[in-house]
XYZ file of C-alpha atoms in Angstrom:
619
model
C -7.646 12.775 -22.801
C -3.851 11.721 -22.924
C -3.120 8.232 -24.331
C 0.541 7.026 -24.661
C 0.960 4.572 -27.667
C -1.680 4.042 -30.301
C -4.330 1.505 -31.272
C -5.394 0.310 -34.731
C -8.635 2.593 -35.711
C -10.913 -0.241 -35.620
C -10.217 -1.033 -32.116
C -10.401 2.664 -31.190
C -13.818 2.955 -32.541
C -14.786 -0.255 -30.917
C -13.564 1.440 -27.699
C -15.486 4.370 -27.860
C -18.750 2.062 -28.539
C -18.006 0.215 -25.420
C -17.317 3.461 -23.374
C -20.849 4.588 -24.426
C -22.269 1.236 -22.889
C -20.096 1.469 -19.727
C -21.187 5.110 -19.149
C -24.787 3.822 -18.721
C -23.812 2.292 -15.471
C -24.059 4.448 -12.381
C -21.409 3.744 -9.697
C -23.004 1.861 -6.815
C -21.905 0.111 -3.603
C -21.468 -3.358 -4.384
C -21.747 -5.413 -1.375
C -20.324 -9.180 -1.319
C -23.209 -12.071 -1.270
C -21.131 -14.010 1.211
C -20.223 -12.079 4.537
C -17.103 -12.675 6.410
C -17.429 -15.045 9.492
C -14.967 -12.675 11.378
C -16.087 -9.141 11.097
C -13.600 -6.168 10.743
C -13.166 -3.999 13.764
C -12.360 -1.184 11.546
C -14.180 -0.278 8.603
C -12.924 2.594 6.327
C -15.218 5.475 5.094
C -15.701 5.212 1.346
C -13.097 6.891 -0.792
C -15.515 9.517 -2.066
C -16.566 10.544 1.516
C -12.883 11.975 2.135
C -10.630 14.410 1.108
C -6.760 14.408 2.259
C -4.420 17.223 2.267
C -0.834 17.923 3.064
C 1.907 15.478 1.739
C -0.469 12.560 1.211
C -3.188 14.473 -0.782
C -0.400 15.858 -3.017
C 1.223 12.554 -3.709
C -2.180 10.930 -4.477
C -2.741 13.932 -7.062
C 0.807 13.362 -8.590
C 0.122 9.482 -8.703
C -3.084 10.399 -10.799
C -1.766 13.058 -13.100
C 1.692 12.062 -13.687
C 1.607 8.284 -13.512
C -1.759 6.910 -14.275
C -2.929 9.363 -16.913
C 0.338 9.143 -18.496
C 0.563 5.321 -18.698
C 1.691 3.772 -21.762
C -1.476 1.694 -22.816
C -0.084 -0.084 -25.724
C 2.838 -1.552 -24.016
C 0.426 -2.568 -20.977
C -1.914 -4.103 -23.230
C 0.345 -5.654 -25.870
C 0.444 -9.106 -24.576
C -3.150 -9.558 -24.607
C -3.311 -8.101 -28.118
C -0.476 -9.947 -29.651
C 0.327 -13.203 -27.691
C 3.020 -13.970 -26.457
C 3.909 -10.953 -24.621
C 7.376 -9.584 -24.410
C 7.597 -10.296 -20.732
C 6.410 -13.337 -19.232
C 4.620 -11.217 -16.651
C 3.314 -8.502 -18.888
C -0.368 -9.305 -18.340
C -0.232 -8.447 -14.486
C 0.138 -4.922 -15.235
C -3.572 -4.352 -16.806
C -4.962 -5.856 -13.297
C -2.823 -3.736 -11.189
C -3.676 -0.576 -12.990
C -7.474 -1.318 -13.101
C -7.476 -1.737 -9.191
C -5.284 1.367 -8.911
C -7.375 3.120 -11.109
C -10.753 2.168 -9.504
C -9.411 3.310 -6.074
C -8.271 6.614 -7.488
C -11.602 7.313 -9.485
C -13.518 6.734 -6.280
C -11.310 9.234 -4.567
C -11.125 11.776 -7.383
C -13.990 11.058 -10.069
C -11.628 12.394 -12.642
C -13.283 11.888 -16.088
C -10.109 11.561 -18.022
C -9.346 8.525 -15.742
C -12.793 7.042 -16.160
C -12.483 6.979 -20.055
C -9.154 5.696 -19.982
C -9.827 2.803 -17.631
C -12.949 2.095 -19.678
C -11.032 1.659 -22.860
C -8.360 -0.507 -21.112
C -10.906 -2.589 -19.527
C -12.554 -3.206 -22.802
C -9.621 -4.160 -24.588
C -9.099 -6.710 -21.852
C -12.539 -7.989 -22.204
C -12.243 -8.273 -25.966
C -9.169 -10.504 -25.541
C -10.573 -13.053 -23.264
C -10.868 -16.587 -25.079
C -14.201 -18.616 -25.054
C -12.545 -20.945 -22.423
C -12.151 -18.026 -19.960
C -8.304 -17.913 -20.731
C -7.066 -14.231 -20.131
C -3.302 -14.738 -20.136
C -0.514 -13.599 -22.543
C 0.902 -17.176 -23.524
C 0.517 -19.337 -26.647
C -1.327 -22.705 -26.037
C 2.031 -24.591 -26.078
C 3.059 -22.504 -22.891
C -0.204 -22.257 -20.935
C 0.220 -22.580 -17.253
C 3.947 -22.337 -16.989
C 6.143 -19.534 -15.540
C 3.819 -16.576 -14.471
C 0.549 -17.554 -16.407
C -1.435 -18.273 -13.244
C -0.008 -15.033 -11.716
C -1.228 -12.940 -14.624
C -4.776 -14.494 -14.009
C -4.418 -13.732 -10.612
C -4.091 -10.002 -11.417
C -6.872 -10.189 -14.055
C -9.184 -11.190 -11.194
C -7.919 -8.411 -8.725
C -8.635 -5.913 -11.706
C -11.809 -7.282 -12.943
C -13.191 -7.609 -9.152
C -12.156 -4.107 -8.433
C -13.974 -2.806 -11.366
C -17.125 -4.717 -10.709
C -17.066 -3.473 -6.896
C -16.609 0.043 -8.234
C -19.205 0.382 -10.980
C -21.338 -2.743 -10.635
C -20.449 -3.658 -14.410
C -21.507 -7.230 -14.708
C -19.358 -8.097 -17.753
C -16.402 -7.413 -15.663
C -17.785 -9.854 -12.868
C -18.662 -12.220 -15.754
C -15.129 -12.123 -17.167
C -13.647 -12.899 -13.655
C -16.066 -15.863 -13.467
C -14.849 -17.292 -16.535
C -11.440 -17.234 -15.116
C -12.376 -18.586 -12.021
C -14.052 -21.758 -13.833
C -10.927 -22.085 -15.677
C -8.786 -22.329 -12.714
C -11.160 -24.886 -11.079
C -11.362 -27.281 -14.261
C -7.652 -26.877 -14.746
C -5.951 -27.370 -11.392
C -6.699 -29.911 -8.561
C -6.014 -33.455 -7.563
C -8.582 -35.021 -9.852
C -7.268 -37.084 -12.936
C -6.646 -34.858 -15.848
C -5.859 -31.837 -13.520
C -2.723 -30.185 -13.419
C -0.651 -29.315 -10.230
C -0.549 -25.507 -9.285
C 2.683 -25.890 -7.703
C 4.185 -26.776 -10.749
C 2.511 -23.991 -12.694
C 4.207 -21.265 -10.923
C 7.759 -19.599 -10.037
C 9.278 -19.673 -6.596
C 8.153 -23.377 -5.234
C 4.812 -22.420 -6.505
C 4.151 -19.289 -4.398
C 3.556 -17.337 -7.525
C 0.586 -19.357 -8.590
C -0.809 -20.064 -5.250
C -1.046 -16.359 -4.365
C -4.244 -16.320 -6.732
C -5.828 -17.406 -3.390
C -6.353 -13.839 -2.521
C -8.666 -12.919 -5.448
C -10.339 -16.392 -5.382
C -11.567 -15.774 -1.961
C -12.970 -12.311 -3.298
C -14.539 -14.396 -6.252
C -16.379 -16.503 -3.915
C -17.472 -13.784 -1.706
C -18.914 -11.665 -4.627
C -20.613 -14.873 -6.522
C -21.292 -17.314 -3.611
C -20.171 -20.010 -5.952
C -18.842 -22.985 -3.610
C -16.417 -24.189 -6.188
C -14.288 -21.053 -5.705
C -14.183 -21.690 -1.975
C -13.146 -25.200 -2.651
C -10.447 -24.314 -4.740
C -9.013 -22.049 -1.866
C -9.136 -25.310 0.094
C -7.082 -26.974 -2.821
C -4.474 -24.346 -2.604
C -4.051 -24.911 1.023
C -3.453 -28.641 0.496
C -1.227 -27.847 -2.341
C 1.104 -25.704 0.234
C 2.087 -29.118 2.071
C 2.676 -31.180 -1.099
C 6.188 -32.474 -1.486
C 6.965 -30.184 -4.187
C 4.859 -27.248 -2.306
C 6.107 -24.236 -0.355
C 4.608 -25.292 2.896
C 3.861 -21.735 3.834
C 1.840 -22.502 6.960
C 3.501 -25.555 7.961
C 6.868 -24.082 8.136
C 5.821 -20.655 9.330
C 4.401 -22.546 12.536
C 7.610 -24.822 12.662
C 10.600 -22.593 12.252
C 8.916 -18.903 12.496
C 11.283 -17.497 10.250
C 10.079 -16.228 6.763
C 13.601 -16.632 5.223
C 13.496 -20.234 5.677
C 10.063 -20.832 4.113
C 10.179 -21.924 0.538
C 12.865 -20.070 -1.316
C 12.265 -16.915 0.859
C 10.958 -14.868 -2.016
C 9.367 -11.802 -0.312
C 6.512 -10.453 -2.705
C 5.251 -13.964 -3.364
C 5.236 -15.015 0.272
C 3.398 -11.849 1.377
C 0.978 -12.249 -1.410
C 0.081 -15.848 -0.016
C -0.372 -14.250 3.406
C -2.666 -11.610 2.364
C -4.785 -14.405 0.843
C -4.585 -16.406 3.926
C -5.725 -13.510 6.157
C -8.700 -12.845 4.034
C -9.622 -16.715 4.062
C -9.411 -16.713 7.870
C -11.786 -13.602 7.855
C -13.996 -15.513 5.287
C -14.106 -18.890 7.591
C -13.020 -17.903 10.925
C -10.569 -20.927 10.965
C -8.144 -19.862 13.631
C -5.350 -22.231 12.329
C -5.181 -19.596 9.510
C -4.352 -16.748 11.615
C -1.181 -17.940 13.690
C 1.139 -18.395 10.809
C 0.489 -14.926 9.670
C 1.037 -13.251 13.065
C 4.176 -15.271 13.132
C 5.491 -13.912 9.786
C 4.628 -10.488 10.739
C 6.377 -10.641 14.027
C 9.676 -11.958 12.360
C 9.649 -9.556 9.692
C 9.107 -6.531 11.991
C 11.626 -7.796 14.638
C 14.308 -9.070 12.240
C 13.899 -8.284 8.579
C 12.236 -4.618 8.252
C 14.263 -1.477 7.090
C 13.601 1.678 8.928
C 11.784 2.970 6.052
C 9.232 0.270 6.289
C 10.185 -2.160 3.543
C 11.792 -5.693 3.300
C 13.852 -7.801 1.047
C 17.326 -7.667 -0.746
C 17.373 -9.106 -3.957
C 13.692 -9.733 -3.636
C 14.086 -12.485 -0.760
C 14.126 -12.125 2.937
C 17.470 -12.158 4.262
C 18.806 -13.347 7.336
C 18.187 -11.782 11.064
C 19.136 -8.106 10.894
C 20.676 -8.385 7.429
C 19.638 -5.081 6.105
C 22.083 -3.973 3.524
C 20.780 -0.488 1.912
C 23.147 0.284 -1.173
C 21.846 0.491 -4.668
C 23.810 -2.765 -5.362
C 21.526 -4.627 -2.862
C 18.509 -4.364 -4.743
C 16.581 -3.447 -1.601
C 12.874 -2.406 -0.860
C 11.200 -4.077 -3.970
C 8.081 -1.821 -4.566
C 6.165 -4.686 -4.820
C 7.029 -6.011 -1.529
C 6.546 -2.633 0.046
C 2.984 -2.385 -1.088
C 2.318 -5.946 -0.153
C 3.656 -5.296 3.182
C 1.298 -2.336 3.500
C -1.638 -4.637 2.388
C -0.895 -7.247 4.921
C -0.788 -4.697 7.792
C -4.068 -3.161 6.505
C -5.704 -6.421 6.615
C -4.278 -7.122 10.259
C -5.437 -3.598 11.239
C -8.984 -3.936 10.103
C -9.184 -7.160 11.591
C -8.029 -6.026 15.215
C -7.825 -2.174 15.285
C -4.554 -2.653 16.992
C -2.302 0.564 16.371
C 0.975 -1.369 15.866
C -0.320 -2.414 12.402
C -1.401 1.095 11.438
C 2.151 2.267 12.808
C 3.630 -0.130 10.332
C 1.400 1.307 7.436
C 2.299 4.945 8.240
C 5.963 4.008 8.339
C 5.781 2.457 5.030
C 3.634 5.083 3.336
C 5.636 8.087 4.548
C 8.881 6.506 3.671
C 9.532 3.726 1.293
C 6.276 3.810 -0.614
C 6.319 7.621 -1.155
C 10.028 7.578 -1.956
C 9.381 4.939 -4.903
C 7.544 7.305 -6.972
C 9.418 10.553 -8.101
C 7.076 13.850 -7.206
C 8.509 15.753 -10.218
C 7.923 12.983 -12.733
C 5.700 10.343 -11.653
C 8.247 7.803 -12.551
C 9.034 4.812 -10.366
C 11.965 2.963 -8.749
C 11.686 -0.745 -8.789
C 14.194 -0.877 -5.933
C 14.841 2.221 -3.623
C 18.110 2.380 -2.300
C 18.771 4.319 1.116
C 22.472 5.139 0.161
C 22.492 6.162 -3.469
C 20.358 7.335 -6.438
C 16.994 6.176 -6.990
C 16.543 4.448 -10.237
C 13.315 6.078 -11.454
C 11.774 4.841 -14.773
C 8.556 5.434 -16.451
C 8.625 1.950 -18.184
C 5.853 -0.684 -17.485
C 7.343 -3.413 -15.400
C 6.569 -5.446 -12.310
C 6.999 -3.096 -9.306
C 6.469 0.155 -11.363
C 2.839 -0.801 -11.499
C 2.761 -1.711 -7.733
C 3.973 1.366 -6.138
C 1.152 3.504 -7.648
C -1.195 0.687 -6.483
C 0.050 1.331 -2.830
C -0.351 5.206 -3.171
C -3.850 4.580 -4.150
C -4.721 2.696 -0.883
C -4.166 5.970 1.276
C -7.672 6.955 1.977
C -8.160 3.375 3.429
C -5.542 4.525 6.344
C -7.422 7.860 6.902
C -10.625 7.741 8.606
C -13.155 4.854 9.295
C -15.305 3.647 12.065
C -13.698 1.440 14.760
C -16.513 -0.496 16.504
C -18.720 1.981 14.996
C -16.866 4.949 16.516
C -15.706 7.664 14.087
C -11.927 7.281 13.999
C -9.318 9.551 12.730
C -5.931 7.625 11.861
C -3.467 10.048 10.200
C -2.305 13.471 11.117
C -2.890 15.390 7.758
C -5.512 17.844 6.843
C -8.842 16.181 6.004
C -12.441 16.485 5.378
C -14.872 13.668 5.987
C -18.558 12.938 5.639
C -20.192 10.147 7.383
C -23.409 8.758 9.011
C -23.399 7.150 12.232
C -25.591 5.788 15.154
C -25.336 8.038 18.455
C -25.365 6.558 21.939
C -29.273 6.580 21.888
C -29.191 4.894 18.610
C -30.246 7.599 16.385
C -28.836 7.764 12.869
C -27.443 11.262 12.126
C -24.922 12.734 9.539
C -21.306 13.667 10.684
C -19.111 16.199 8.964
C -15.511 16.796 10.170
C -12.882 19.316 9.024
C -9.292 18.900 10.219
C -6.688 21.611 9.509
C -3.188 20.642 9.894
C 0.309 21.525 8.910
C 1.593 17.947 9.623
C 4.253 16.834 9.388
C 5.848 20.407 9.999
C 3.763 21.248 13.018
C 2.191 18.819 15.504
C -1.286 20.479 15.671
C -4.623 19.604 14.008
C -7.661 21.735 14.641
C -10.759 19.563 13.990
C -14.261 20.898 13.456
C -17.118 18.614 14.237
C -20.469 19.263 12.713
C -23.317 16.554 13.388
C -26.309 17.003 11.640
C -27.867 18.052 15.058
C -26.756 18.089 18.727
C -25.944 14.529 19.677
C -24.046 12.440 22.251
C -21.180 10.244 20.666
C -17.575 9.384 20.790
C -14.990 10.568 18.346
C -11.536 8.680 18.509
C -8.039 9.471 17.352
C -4.932 7.226 16.904
C -2.004 7.997 18.913
C 0.997 7.240 16.880
C 3.748 5.265 18.165
C 6.408 7.981 17.435
C 4.994 10.520 19.704
C 5.680 11.310 23.341
C 2.868 13.746 24.056
C -0.468 13.646 22.506
C -3.453 16.012 23.979
C -6.909 17.002 22.809
C -8.512 20.389 23.828
C -12.341 21.149 23.651
C -13.653 24.252 25.243
C -10.498 24.334 27.327
C -10.894 20.798 28.704
C -7.872 18.837 28.088
C -7.953 15.000 27.310
C -4.800 13.116 27.269
C -5.722 9.528 28.402
C -5.224 7.025 25.542
C -6.630 3.513 25.975
C -4.874 1.066 23.635
C -3.496 3.559 21.484
C -6.483 5.836 20.937
C -7.665 8.877 22.419
C -11.333 9.072 22.539
C -13.730 11.991 23.586
C -17.369 11.234 24.247
C -19.653 14.108 24.921
C -22.801 15.972 23.783
C -21.489 17.474 20.348
C -22.855 20.685 19.106
C -22.395 21.755 15.269
C -19.342 23.501 14.713
C -17.431 22.582 18.097
C -13.527 22.547 17.517
C -11.078 19.795 19.009
C -7.517 21.104 19.107
C -4.980 18.131 19.087
C -1.351 18.966 20.185
C 1.472 16.310 19.605
C 5.185 16.269 19.851
C 7.218 15.487 16.613
C 10.211 14.150 18.235
C 13.525 13.650 16.576
C 15.298 10.410 17.116
C 18.646 9.081 16.310
C 18.716 5.357 14.955
C 21.750 3.358 15.463
C 23.112 1.559 12.197
C 22.722 -2.043 13.417
C 24.439 -4.841 11.857
C 25.147 -3.439 8.407
C 26.184 -0.048 9.599
C 27.662 -0.096 12.930
C 29.419 3.239 12.674
C 26.490 4.991 11.061
C 23.518 7.061 12.279
C 20.049 7.828 10.813
C 17.826 10.652 11.769
C 13.992 10.020 12.220
C 11.409 13.068 12.779
C 8.126 11.813 13.765
C 7.176 8.961 11.176
C 9.673 10.217 8.583
C 13.230 8.998 7.993
C 15.548 11.886 7.014
C 18.028 11.728 4.260
C 21.055 13.626 2.963
C 20.577 14.696 -0.586
C 23.720 15.430 -2.389
C 22.332 18.323 -4.290
C 21.535 20.135 -0.946
C 24.875 19.092 0.752
C 27.955 20.122 -1.480
C 30.394 19.434 1.251
C 29.761 17.264 4.358
C 31.209 17.964 7.812
C 33.890 15.879 9.097
C 32.622 14.791 12.469
C 29.796 14.810 15.050
C 30.502 14.928 18.622
C 29.760 12.203 20.870
C 28.117 14.944 23.315
C 25.798 15.888 20.438
C 24.698 12.263 19.830
C 23.951 11.642 23.700
C 21.755 14.727 23.707
C 17.992 13.099 23.952
C 16.745 16.406 22.415
C 18.495 16.763 19.017
C 17.790 20.088 17.435
C 16.883 20.286 13.940
C 16.483 23.662 12.364
C 13.910 24.219 9.639
C 15.689 25.246 6.709
C 13.398 25.342 3.825
C 15.717 27.954 1.966
C 18.095 25.168 1.477
C 15.732 23.386 -1.082
C 16.437 24.023 -4.874
C 14.067 25.600 -7.476
C 11.469 23.198 -8.579
C 11.732 20.846 -5.703
C 8.228 19.193 -4.541
C 7.898 19.374 -0.761
C 8.675 22.113 1.623
C 10.570 20.294 4.224
C 14.225 20.734 4.949
C 16.345 20.450 8.241
C 19.644 21.584 8.949
C 21.963 20.150 11.777
C 25.102 21.935 12.997
C 27.922 19.832 13.828
C 31.032 20.140 16.060
C 32.898 21.904 13.440
C 30.355 24.435 12.677
C 29.253 22.994 9.404
C 25.645 22.307 8.540
C 24.216 19.176 7.269
C 20.717 19.511 5.473
C 18.344 16.768 5.708
C 15.009 16.240 3.921
C 12.540 13.417 4.226
C 13.712 10.186 2.529
C 10.377 10.277 0.457
C 11.525 13.523 -1.280
C 15.330 12.713 -1.456
C 16.801 12.057 -4.965
C 13.769 13.579 -6.757
C 16.118 15.603 -9.106
C 18.473 12.402 -9.950
C 20.979 13.373 -7.082
C 22.466 10.791 -4.502
C 20.929 10.234 -1.267
C 22.012 8.995 2.091
C 20.190 7.811 4.985
C 22.850 6.254 6.908
C 25.406 8.812 7.934
C 28.848 7.859 9.180
C 29.611 8.782 12.726
C 33.265 9.723 12.180
C 33.768 10.786 8.591
C 31.142 12.560 6.403
C 32.067 12.134 2.888
C 30.716 13.827 -0.027
C 27.756 12.077 -1.611
C 29.178 12.889 -5.045
C 32.267 10.777 -4.532
């Protein structure tokens, strides 16, 4: 096992002792005690029942091997072992790590990861005080700055571990935190104001709403539900962020509180979870309003938002390294919000946004060669990758660990495939005559290079049931063929085939992967960008030593832009096999690669390409 940093010998012995205890716990599916009032239409298949190939499978493997297993444990835990921590928010990293590691372990069952996460959990549990405090501050600084925020991530990590392994001490530690929150904050005499206990008009502290909903669901303790009600009331205090009230009133996220994107999105994730729990429709509308405003006015073409960590004005989308765009925490939390809305409704527009973010800004923020992460990820310069431990460098791996949730699951009980990569899934389903059968499906794909997937459907016995496939918003043609019969009619973004399935039958899915020219908008009026399928392309300076001088208007007006596959343009050691060249009016060649791959060797990248003049990216 690889461990960066070192711990005292006595603590190492304690960790191995605790590991032996944890090893006795057999992983089990832990279901919440309190069901949601509003049931999800889409339910993802368990991580361990899926395998994902292609780009996404590779990036999940890199996330495990080059980020998680190489994490600096000593720095991550330092704030708990020696209070106060060096960063005001140093304590958030353990919770983010534990959730990421739990997701990744469920998918990989990697034994080194299990040992590592057990050790980290035990250090965290051993640092909890008798009253439940699990922050990184000294008593004179309790409940200031990011203290509640740290406890939020403690809860997220502890509950994730409990849900994954059924380890009761993890839930007990979460309960102690929950009880401390309920005791400390509220409107009764002697209690503190949660708005005053957090940054950004209190939004950092109130975002604990998310795990408090989860804590209630897994314990059934009504005091935690009442605490979520207190947070909603606190929103509307004179000093509060008024998230729900102002979204309903002004319908613009940049005019709510101080416009801080990460913290606001974190609250919105909590609000949608509370809506699912209670069914109170008043909670859903502001989330939908926020989503519409972000998509229509404040979303980069790579699927992220924010500049200098706040939502900017309408169509204000500066993209250089100086603009601090695409905070990794924002990208991941935006994905989480879309996922919650997708599971609730199964509307493909939400999964289209997830796909856009994952294939572009999320993967772009983690270097596939090193596993290092960029806090902000520029569209127009170098990506400042770092292997340090700080806020968004912990969030991006968390986002990557969520990918299996977006691959396959049951939509209203129907086996449904959402992504285009190669995959293998195993499931148990009810057939049309209400018989319970086993189902195994294997999909072979060369996406995103080729628009074809061949699925082999193998029910445990011949049975009648439907199988559904998401039709992505970027394609113009999507057909399925079974035994020569073609299916092309999609209903609400899904193509569904219902028939008597024999073991081993094949479904051939064919779809276009169109190339699209995107105009630069307000910030880049005389620029264009190239999109191929869900991927935004970028010019990497290491692959383009001299850019051409012009592109003819005739070429730009051609609705069928021709990009030639050109993998020979890639340099030695490059991770990924996609490269496309585009010959312009003077005969020069522009080499484009997916934005997610660009800049991995430390070179400059350029998504927005000038229409008139192409300058060297090295200038």
